[in-house]
Amino acid sequence: MSRSVGYVVGLLMILLGLIWIAQGSGYFPYPASSFMINQSIWVLWGIIMAVAGLAVTIIVSRLRRRG
């Protein structure tokens, strides 16, 4: 069960990172009053979050192979 939780957490981190990248770059301006729209720092935070989520997913998949 913990592997499933790890996958879900990793995928949610990737999704959240992609949303932050889209908002920070202005491609996803929702909600219109969001402080994240067109702010390049959120692109950086989004990249960091997505890479961390990818790392979590890879680590969980390697733990699964070991047994």
PDB file of N, CA, C and O in Angstrom:
ATOM      1  N   MET A   1       0.815  -1.191   0.000  1.00  0.00           N
ATOM      2  CA  MET A   1       0.000   0.000   0.000  1.00  0.00           C
ATOM      3  C   MET A   1       0.861   1.258   0.000  1.00  0.00           C
ATOM      4  O   MET A   1       0.510   2.237  -0.631  1.00  0.00           O
ATOM      5  N   SER A   2       1.994   1.251   0.659  1.00  0.00           N
ATOM      6  CA  SER A   2       2.822   2.451   0.716  1.00  0.00           C
ATOM      7  C   SER A   2       3.400   2.793  -0.651  1.00  0.00           C
ATOM      8  O   SER A   2       3.667   3.952  -0.935  1.00  0.00           O
ATOM      9  N   ARG A   3       3.593   1.771  -1.495  1.00  0.00           N
ATOM     10  CA  ARG A   3       4.077   2.058  -2.851  1.00  0.00           C
ATOM     11  C   ARG A   3       3.021   2.808  -3.645  1.00  0.00           C
ATOM     12  O   ARG A   3       3.344   3.717  -4.403  1.00  0.00           O
ATOM     13  N   SER A   4       1.768   2.409  -3.466  1.00  0.00           N
ATOM     14  CA  SER A   4       0.679   3.106  -4.154  1.00  0.00           C
ATOM     15  C   SER A   4       0.597   4.556  -3.694  1.00  0.00           C
ATOM     16  O   SER A   4       0.406   5.462  -4.514  1.00  0.00           O
ATOM     17  N   VAL A   5       0.757   4.764  -2.414  1.00  0.00           N
ATOM     18  CA  VAL A   5       0.755   6.123  -1.881  1.00  0.00           C
ATOM     19  C   VAL A   5       1.934   6.905  -2.459  1.00  0.00           C
ATOM     20  O   VAL A   5       1.792   8.076  -2.825  1.00  0.00           O
ATOM     21  N   GLY A   6       3.070   6.266  -2.584  1.00  0.00           N
ATOM     22  CA  GLY A   6       4.239   6.917  -3.166  1.00  0.00           C
ATOM     23  C   GLY A   6       4.008   7.333  -4.605  1.00  0.00           C
ATOM     24  O   GLY A   6       4.390   8.431  -5.017  1.00  0.00           O
ATOM     25  N   TYR A   7       3.373   6.448  -5.381  1.00  0.00           N
ATOM     26  CA  TYR A   7       3.040   6.798  -6.763  1.00  0.00           C
ATOM     27  C   TYR A   7       2.076   7.972  -6.830  1.00  0.00           C
ATOM     28  O   TYR A   7       2.251   8.890  -7.636  1.00  0.00           O
ATOM     29  N   VAL A   8       1.061   7.945  -6.002  1.00  0.00           N
ATOM     30  CA  VAL A   8       0.066   9.024  -6.003  1.00  0.00           C
ATOM     31  C   VAL A   8       0.722  10.347  -5.613  1.00  0.00           C
ATOM     32  O   VAL A   8       0.488  11.375  -6.263  1.00  0.00           O
ATOM     33  N   VAL A   9       1.554  10.319  -4.577  1.00  0.00           N
ATOM     34  CA  VAL A   9       2.238  11.542  -4.142  1.00  0.00           C
ATOM     35  C   VAL A   9       3.151  12.057  -5.255  1.00  0.00           C
ATOM     36  O   VAL A   9       3.159  13.254  -5.571  1.00  0.00           O
ATOM     37  N   GLY A  10       3.913  11.161  -5.874  1.00  0.00           N
ATOM     38  CA  GLY A  10       4.810  11.567  -6.956  1.00  0.00           C
ATOM     39  C   GLY A  10       4.059  12.164  -8.136  1.00  0.00           C
ATOM     40  O   GLY A  10       4.440  13.205  -8.674  1.00  0.00           O
ATOM     41  N   LEU A  11       2.969  11.527  -8.530  1.00  0.00           N
ATOM     42  CA  LEU A  11       2.192  12.036  -9.661  1.00  0.00           C
ATOM     43  C   LEU A  11       1.504  13.357  -9.337  1.00  0.00           C
ATOM     44  O   LEU A  11       1.421  14.248 -10.196  1.00  0.00           O
ATOM     45  N   LEU A  12       1.029  13.505  -8.102  1.00  0.00           N
ATOM     46  CA  LEU A  12       0.433  14.785  -7.708  1.00  0.00           C
ATOM     47  C   LEU A  12       1.481  15.899  -7.685  1.00  0.00           C
ATOM     48  O   LEU A  12       1.179  17.043  -8.062  1.00  0.00           O
ATOM     49  N   MET A  13       2.694  15.569  -7.263  1.00  0.00           N
ATOM     50  CA  MET A  13       3.772  16.570  -7.276  1.00  0.00           C
ATOM     51  C   MET A  13       4.091  17.001  -8.706  1.00  0.00           C
ATOM     52  O   MET A  13       4.293  18.190  -8.977  1.00  0.00           O
ATOM     53  N   ILE A  14       4.121  16.036  -9.636  1.00  0.00           N
ATOM     54  CA  ILE A  14       4.372  16.362 -11.040  1.00  0.00           C
ATOM     55  C   ILE A  14       3.253  17.241 -11.583  1.00  0.00           C
ATOM     56  O   ILE A  14       3.506  18.262 -12.240  1.00  0.00           O
ATOM     57  N   LEU A  15       2.010  16.872 -11.315  1.00  0.00           N
ATOM     58  CA  LEU A  15       0.869  17.654 -11.787  1.00  0.00           C
ATOM     59  C   LEU A  15       0.880  19.065 -11.220  1.00  0.00           C
ATOM     60  O   LEU A  15       0.683  20.044 -11.957  1.00  0.00           O
ATOM     61  N   LEU A  16       1.138  19.189  -9.924  1.00  0.00           N
ATOM     62  CA  LEU A  16       1.204  20.502  -9.295  1.00  0.00           C
ATOM     63  C   LEU A  16       2.337  21.336  -9.887  1.00  0.00           C
ATOM     64  O   LEU A  16       2.167  22.538 -10.158  1.00  0.00           O
ATOM     65  N   GLY A  17       3.479  20.710 -10.118  1.00  0.00           N
ATOM     66  CA  GLY A  17       4.602  21.423 -10.735  1.00  0.00           C
ATOM     67  C   GLY A  17       4.263  21.929 -12.126  1.00  0.00           C
ATOM     68  O   GLY A  17       4.599  23.055 -12.491  1.00  0.00           O
ATOM     69  N   LEU A  18       3.569  21.099 -12.913  1.00  0.00           N
ATOM     70  CA  LEU A  18       3.182  21.525 -14.255  1.00  0.00           C
ATOM     71  C   LEU A  18       2.177  22.668 -14.220  1.00  0.00           C
ATOM     72  O   LEU A  18       2.237  23.586 -15.048  1.00  0.00           O
ATOM     73  N   ILE A  19       1.271  22.646 -13.257  1.00  0.00           N
ATOM     74  CA  ILE A  19       0.316  23.751 -13.103  1.00  0.00           C
ATOM     75  C   ILE A  19       1.057  25.028 -12.726  1.00  0.00           C
ATOM     76  O   ILE A  19       0.766  26.108 -13.267  1.00  0.00           O
ATOM     77  N   TRP A  20       2.015  24.921 -11.807  1.00  0.00           N
ATOM     78  CA  TRP A  20       2.793  26.106 -11.415  1.00  0.00           C
ATOM     79  C   TRP A  20       3.583  26.660 -12.596  1.00  0.00           C
ATOM     80  O   TRP A  20       3.677  27.875 -12.764  1.00  0.00           O
ATOM     81  N   ILE A  21       4.152  25.780 -13.407  1.00  0.00           N
ATOM     82  CA  ILE A  21       4.889  26.226 -14.598  1.00  0.00           C
ATOM     83  C   ILE A  21       3.943  26.957 -15.547  1.00  0.00           C
ATOM     84  O   ILE A  21       4.280  28.031 -16.067  1.00  0.00           O
ATOM     85  N   ALA A  22       2.768  26.384 -15.777  1.00  0.00           N
ATOM     86  CA  ALA A  22       1.802  26.996 -16.696  1.00  0.00           C
ATOM     87  C   ALA A  22       1.309  28.338 -16.178  1.00  0.00           C
ATOM     88  O   ALA A  22       1.171  29.295 -16.950  1.00  0.00           O
ATOM     89  N   GLN A  23       1.054  28.447 -14.875  1.00  0.00           N
ATOM     90  CA  GLN A  23       0.604  29.722 -14.335  1.00  0.00           C
ATOM     91  C   GLN A  23       1.727  30.746 -14.335  1.00  0.00           C
ATOM     92  O   GLN A  23       1.511  31.908 -14.673  1.00  0.00           O
ATOM     93  N   GLY A  24       2.905  30.334 -13.953  1.00  0.00           N
ATOM     94  CA  GLY A  24       4.032  31.264 -13.912  1.00  0.00           C
ATOM     95  C   GLY A  24       4.412  31.805 -15.271  1.00  0.00           C
ATOM     96  O   GLY A  24       4.866  32.940 -15.402  1.00  0.00           O
ATOM     97  N   SER A  25       4.215  31.004 -16.304  1.00  0.00           N
ATOM     98  CA  SER A  25       4.533  31.457 -17.656  1.00  0.00           C
ATOM     99  C   SER A  25       3.355  32.150 -18.333  1.00  0.00           C
ATOM    100  O   SER A  25       3.503  32.702 -19.421  1.00  0.00           O
ATOM    101  N   GLY A  26       2.185  32.123 -17.704  1.00  0.00           N
ATOM    102  CA  GLY A  26       1.029  32.821 -18.247  1.00  0.00           C
ATOM    103  C   GLY A  26       0.158  31.976 -19.161  1.00  0.00           C
ATOM    104  O   GLY A  26      -0.815  32.474 -19.721  1.00  0.00           O
ATOM    105  N   TYR A  27       0.452  30.692 -19.346  1.00  0.00           N
ATOM    106  CA  TYR A  27      -0.341  29.825 -20.216  1.00  0.00           C
ATOM    107  C   TYR A  27      -1.614  29.325 -19.555  1.00  0.00           C
ATOM    108  O   TYR A  27      -2.518  28.854 -20.231  1.00  0.00           O
ATOM    109  N   PHE A  28      -1.705  29.390 -18.243  1.00  0.00           N
ATOM    110  CA  PHE A  28      -2.876  28.918 -17.499  1.00  0.00           C
ATOM    111  C   PHE A  28      -3.278  30.005 -16.509  1.00  0.00           C
ATOM    112  O   PHE A  28      -3.024  29.908 -15.322  1.00  0.00           O
ATOM    113  N   PRO A  29      -3.919  31.073 -17.004  1.00  0.00           N
ATOM    114  CA  PRO A  29      -4.261  32.207 -16.135  1.00  0.00           C
ATOM    115  C   PRO A  29      -5.557  32.002 -15.358  1.00  0.00           C
ATOM    116  O   PRO A  29      -6.534  32.736 -15.519  1.00  0.00           O
ATOM    117  N   TYR A  30      -5.586  30.974 -14.530  1.00  0.00           N
ATOM    118  CA  TYR A  30      -6.794  30.692 -13.767  1.00  0.00           C
ATOM    119  C   TYR A  30      -6.421  30.471 -12.316  1.00  0.00           C
ATOM    120  O   TYR A  30      -5.485  29.724 -12.047  1.00  0.00           O
ATOM    121  N   PRO A  31      -7.071  31.052 -11.377  1.00  0.00           N
ATOM    122  CA  PRO A  31      -8.061  32.117 -11.506  1.00  0.00           C
ATOM    123  C   PRO A  31      -7.397  33.423 -11.929  1.00  0.00           C
ATOM    124  O   PRO A  31      -6.207  33.612 -11.723  1.00  0.00           O
ATOM    125  N   ALA A  32      -8.166  34.297 -12.500  1.00  0.00           N
ATOM    126  CA  ALA A  32      -7.622  35.533 -13.063  1.00  0.00           C
ATOM    127  C   ALA A  32      -6.959  36.418 -12.012  1.00  0.00           C
ATOM    128  O   ALA A  32      -6.074  37.208 -12.343  1.00  0.00           O
ATOM    129  N   SER A  33      -7.342  36.272 -10.760  1.00  0.00           N
ATOM    130  CA  SER A  33      -6.760  37.104  -9.705  1.00  0.00           C
ATOM    131  C   SER A  33      -5.567  36.443  -9.011  1.00  0.00           C
ATOM    132  O   SER A  33      -5.110  36.931  -7.985  1.00  0.00           O
ATOM    133  N   SER A  34      -5.066  35.350  -9.566  1.00  0.00           N
ATOM    134  CA  SER A  34      -3.972  34.614  -8.936  1.00  0.00           C
ATOM    135  C   SER A  34      -2.684  35.429  -8.944  1.00  0.00           C
ATOM    136  O   SER A  34      -2.343  36.093  -9.928  1.00  0.00           O
ATOM    137  N   PHE A  35      -1.966  35.375  -7.848  1.00  0.00           N
ATOM    138  CA  PHE A  35      -0.696  36.087  -7.736  1.00  0.00           C
ATOM    139  C   PHE A  35       0.427  35.371  -8.485  1.00  0.00           C
ATOM    140  O   PHE A  35       1.522  35.914  -8.615  1.00  0.00           O
ATOM    141  N   MET A  36       0.177  34.173  -8.997  1.00  0.00           N
ATOM    142  CA  MET A  36       1.213  33.378  -9.660  1.00  0.00           C
ATOM    143  C   MET A  36       1.324  33.656 -11.161  1.00  0.00           C
ATOM    144  O   MET A  36       2.304  33.270 -11.780  1.00  0.00           O
ATOM    145  N   ILE A  37       0.342  34.312 -11.741  1.00  0.00           N
ATOM    146  CA  ILE A  37       0.298  34.497 -13.188  1.00  0.00           C
ATOM    147  C   ILE A  37       1.410  35.442 -13.634  1.00  0.00           C
ATOM    148  O   ILE A  37       1.591  36.525 -13.086  1.00  0.00           O
ATOM    149  N   ASN A  38       2.152  34.998 -14.653  1.00  0.00           N
ATOM    150  CA  ASN A  38       3.266  35.758 -15.247  1.00  0.00           C
ATOM    151  C   ASN A  38       4.355  36.107 -14.239  1.00  0.00           C
ATOM    152  O   ASN A  38       4.980  37.159 -14.343  1.00  0.00           O
ATOM    153  N   GLN A  39       4.609  35.240 -13.288  1.00  0.00           N
ATOM    154  CA  GLN A  39       5.685  35.424 -12.312  1.00  0.00           C
ATOM    155  C   GLN A  39       6.704  34.310 -12.536  1.00  0.00           C
ATOM    156  O   GLN A  39       6.433  33.140 -12.257  1.00  0.00           O
ATOM    157  N   SER A  40       7.875  34.675 -13.033  1.00  0.00           N
ATOM    158  CA  SER A  40       8.860  33.667 -13.422  1.00  0.00           C
ATOM    159  C   SER A  40       9.367  32.825 -12.256  1.00  0.00           C
ATOM    160  O   SER A  40       9.825  31.700 -12.466  1.00  0.00           O
ATOM    161  N   ILE A  41       9.256  33.301 -11.031  1.00  0.00           N
ATOM    162  CA  ILE A  41       9.703  32.502  -9.889  1.00  0.00           C
ATOM    163  C   ILE A  41       8.859  31.235  -9.768  1.00  0.00           C
ATOM    164  O   ILE A  41       9.365  30.181  -9.359  1.00  0.00           O
ATOM    165  N   TRP A  42       7.585  31.295 -10.177  1.00  0.00           N
ATOM    166  CA  TRP A  42       6.725  30.117 -10.090  1.00  0.00           C
ATOM    167  C   TRP A  42       7.058  29.093 -11.157  1.00  0.00           C
ATOM    168  O   TRP A  42       6.784  27.900 -10.976  1.00  0.00           O
ATOM    169  N   VAL A  43       7.657  29.535 -12.258  1.00  0.00           N
ATOM    170  CA  VAL A  43       8.157  28.579 -13.248  1.00  0.00           C
ATOM    171  C   VAL A  43       9.289  27.769 -12.620  1.00  0.00           C
ATOM    172  O   VAL A  43       9.337  26.540 -12.739  1.00  0.00           O
ATOM    173  N   LEU A  44      10.188  28.457 -11.920  1.00  0.00           N
ATOM    174  CA  LEU A  44      11.295  27.776 -11.249  1.00  0.00           C
ATOM    175  C   LEU A  44      10.792  26.818 -10.181  1.00  0.00           C
ATOM    176  O   LEU A  44      11.208  25.654 -10.124  1.00  0.00           O
ATOM    177  N   TRP A  45       9.875  27.269  -9.333  1.00  0.00           N
ATOM    178  CA  TRP A  45       9.318  26.393  -8.295  1.00  0.00           C
ATOM    179  C   TRP A  45       8.578  25.205  -8.911  1.00  0.00           C
ATOM    180  O   TRP A  45       8.615  24.096  -8.379  1.00  0.00           O
ATOM    181  N   GLY A  46       7.913  25.442 -10.029  1.00  0.00           N
ATOM    182  CA  GLY A  46       7.208  24.357 -10.716  1.00  0.00           C
ATOM    183  C   GLY A  46       8.156  23.306 -11.258  1.00  0.00           C
ATOM    184  O   GLY A  46       7.886  22.104 -11.164  1.00  0.00           O
ATOM    185  N   ILE A  47       9.275  23.763 -11.811  1.00  0.00           N
ATOM    186  CA  ILE A  47      10.278  22.817 -12.310  1.00  0.00           C
ATOM    187  C   ILE A  47      10.835  21.987 -11.152  1.00  0.00           C
ATOM    188  O   ILE A  47      10.977  20.763 -11.260  1.00  0.00           O
ATOM    189  N   ILE A  48      11.137  22.653 -10.054  1.00  0.00           N
ATOM    190  CA  ILE A  48      11.664  21.944  -8.885  1.00  0.00           C
ATOM    191  C   ILE A  48      10.643  20.921  -8.377  1.00  0.00           C
ATOM    192  O   ILE A  48      10.997  19.767  -8.082  1.00  0.00           O
ATOM    193  N   MET A  49       9.382  21.306  -8.293  1.00  0.00           N
ATOM    194  CA  MET A  49       8.347  20.394  -7.808  1.00  0.00           C
ATOM    195  C   MET A  49       8.160  19.215  -8.756  1.00  0.00           C
ATOM    196  O   MET A  49       8.041  18.064  -8.313  1.00  0.00           O
ATOM    197  N   ALA A  50       8.140  19.469 -10.063  1.00  0.00           N
ATOM    198  CA  ALA A  50       7.951  18.390 -11.029  1.00  0.00           C
ATOM    199  C   ALA A  50       9.127  17.414 -11.008  1.00  0.00           C
ATOM    200  O   ALA A  50       8.931  16.194 -11.072  1.00  0.00           O
ATOM    201  N   VAL A  51      10.338  17.927 -10.911  1.00  0.00           N
ATOM    202  CA  VAL A  51      11.518  17.057 -10.843  1.00  0.00           C
ATOM    203  C   VAL A  51      11.509  16.240  -9.553  1.00  0.00           C
ATOM    204  O   VAL A  51      11.835  15.045  -9.556  1.00  0.00           O
ATOM    205  N   ALA A  52      11.107  16.855  -8.449  1.00  0.00           N
ATOM    206  CA  ALA A  52      11.013  16.123  -7.186  1.00  0.00           C
ATOM    207  C   ALA A  52       9.951  15.022  -7.283  1.00  0.00           C
ATOM    208  O   ALA A  52      10.164  13.907  -6.800  1.00  0.00           O
ATOM    209  N   GLY A  53       8.833  15.307  -7.911  1.00  0.00           N
ATOM    210  CA  GLY A  53       7.795  14.296  -8.104  1.00  0.00           C
ATOM    211  C   GLY A  53       8.270  13.163  -8.992  1.00  0.00           C
ATOM    212  O   GLY A  53       7.968  11.987  -8.748  1.00  0.00           O
ATOM    213  N   LEU A  54       9.031  13.502 -10.021  1.00  0.00           N
ATOM    214  CA  LEU A  54       9.603  12.474 -10.884  1.00  0.00           C
ATOM    215  C   LEU A  54      10.582  11.600 -10.102  1.00  0.00           C
ATOM    216  O   LEU A  54      10.583  10.373 -10.242  1.00  0.00           O
ATOM    217  N   ALA A  55      11.376  12.227  -9.246  1.00  0.00           N
ATOM    218  CA  ALA A  55      12.318  11.471  -8.415  1.00  0.00           C
ATOM    219  C   ALA A  55      11.576  10.531  -7.470  1.00  0.00           C
ATOM    220  O   ALA A  55      11.975   9.371  -7.300  1.00  0.00           O
ATOM    221  N   VAL A  56      10.509  11.006  -6.854  1.00  0.00           N
ATOM    222  CA  VAL A  56       9.718  10.159  -5.950  1.00  0.00           C
ATOM    223  C   VAL A  56       9.155   8.970  -6.715  1.00  0.00           C
ATOM    224  O   VAL A  56       9.225   7.822  -6.255  1.00  0.00           O
ATOM    225  N   THR A  57       8.626   9.204  -7.905  1.00  0.00           N
ATOM    226  CA  THR A  57       8.056   8.133  -8.713  1.00  0.00           C
ATOM    227  C   THR A  57       9.117   7.108  -9.113  1.00  0.00           C
ATOM    228  O   THR A  57       8.877   5.898  -9.047  1.00  0.00           O
ATOM    229  N   ILE A  58      10.292   7.571  -9.505  1.00  0.00           N
ATOM    230  CA  ILE A  58      11.375   6.658  -9.882  1.00  0.00           C
ATOM    231  C   ILE A  58      11.846   5.850  -8.684  1.00  0.00           C
ATOM    232  O   ILE A  58      12.050   4.639  -8.785  1.00  0.00           O
ATOM    233  N   ILE A  59      11.996   6.492  -7.544  1.00  0.00           N
ATOM    234  CA  ILE A  59      12.440   5.790  -6.338  1.00  0.00           C
ATOM    235  C   ILE A  59      11.420   4.720  -5.945  1.00  0.00           C
ATOM    236  O   ILE A  59      11.794   3.589  -5.614  1.00  0.00           O
ATOM    237  N   VAL A  60      10.144   5.050  -6.003  1.00  0.00           N
ATOM    238  CA  VAL A  60       9.110   4.083  -5.653  1.00  0.00           C
ATOM    239  C   VAL A  60       9.123   2.909  -6.637  1.00  0.00           C
ATOM    240  O   VAL A  60       8.991   1.749  -6.226  1.00  0.00           O
ATOM    241  N   SER A  61       9.312   3.180  -7.913  1.00  0.00           N
ATOM    242  CA  SER A  61       9.329   2.086  -8.894  1.00  0.00           C
ATOM    243  C   SER A  61      10.552   1.196  -8.700  1.00  0.00           C
ATOM    244  O   SER A  61      10.473  -0.017  -8.881  1.00  0.00           O
ATOM    245  N   ARG A  62      11.681   1.764  -8.307  1.00  0.00           N
ATOM    246  CA  ARG A  62      12.857   0.932  -8.051  1.00  0.00           C
ATOM    247  C   ARG A  62      12.705   0.114  -6.777  1.00  0.00           C
ATOM    248  O   ARG A  62      13.177  -1.021  -6.720  1.00  0.00           O
ATOM    249  N   LEU A  63      12.044   0.662  -5.781  1.00  0.00           N
ATOM    250  CA  LEU A  63      11.779  -0.110  -4.563  1.00  0.00           C
ATOM    251  C   LEU A  63      10.838  -1.272  -4.868  1.00  0.00           C
ATOM    252  O   LEU A  63      10.962  -2.341  -4.295  1.00  0.00           O
ATOM    253  N   ARG A  64       9.929  -1.054  -5.792  1.00  0.00           N
ATOM    254  CA  ARG A  64       8.984  -2.095  -6.158  1.00  0.00           C
ATOM    255  C   ARG A  64       9.703  -3.270  -6.816  1.00  0.00           C
ATOM    256  O   ARG A  64       9.367  -4.419  -6.595  1.00  0.00           O
ATOM    257  N   ARG A  65      10.707  -2.983  -7.648  1.00  0.00           N
ATOM    258  CA  ARG A  65      11.438  -4.046  -8.320  1.00  0.00           C
ATOM    259  C   ARG A  65      12.241  -4.880  -7.359  1.00  0.00           C
ATOM    260  O   ARG A  65      12.427  -6.058  -7.551  1.00  0.00           O
ATOM    261  N   ARG A  66      12.761  -4.253  -6.304  1.00  0.00           N
ATOM    262  CA  ARG A  66      13.593  -4.982  -5.338  1.00  0.00           C
ATOM    263  C   ARG A  66      12.779  -5.963  -4.515  1.00  0.00           C
ATOM    264  O   ARG A  66      13.292  -6.941  -4.035  1.00  0.00           O
ATOM    265  N   GLY A  67      11.531  -5.619  -4.317  1.00  0.00           N
ATOM    266  CA  GLY A  67      10.741  -6.618  -3.657  1.00  0.00           C
ATOM    267  C   GLY A  67      10.051  -6.241  -2.452  1.00  0.00           C
ATOM    268  O   GLY A  67       9.497  -6.898  -1.719  1.00  0.00           O
TER     269      GLY A  67
END
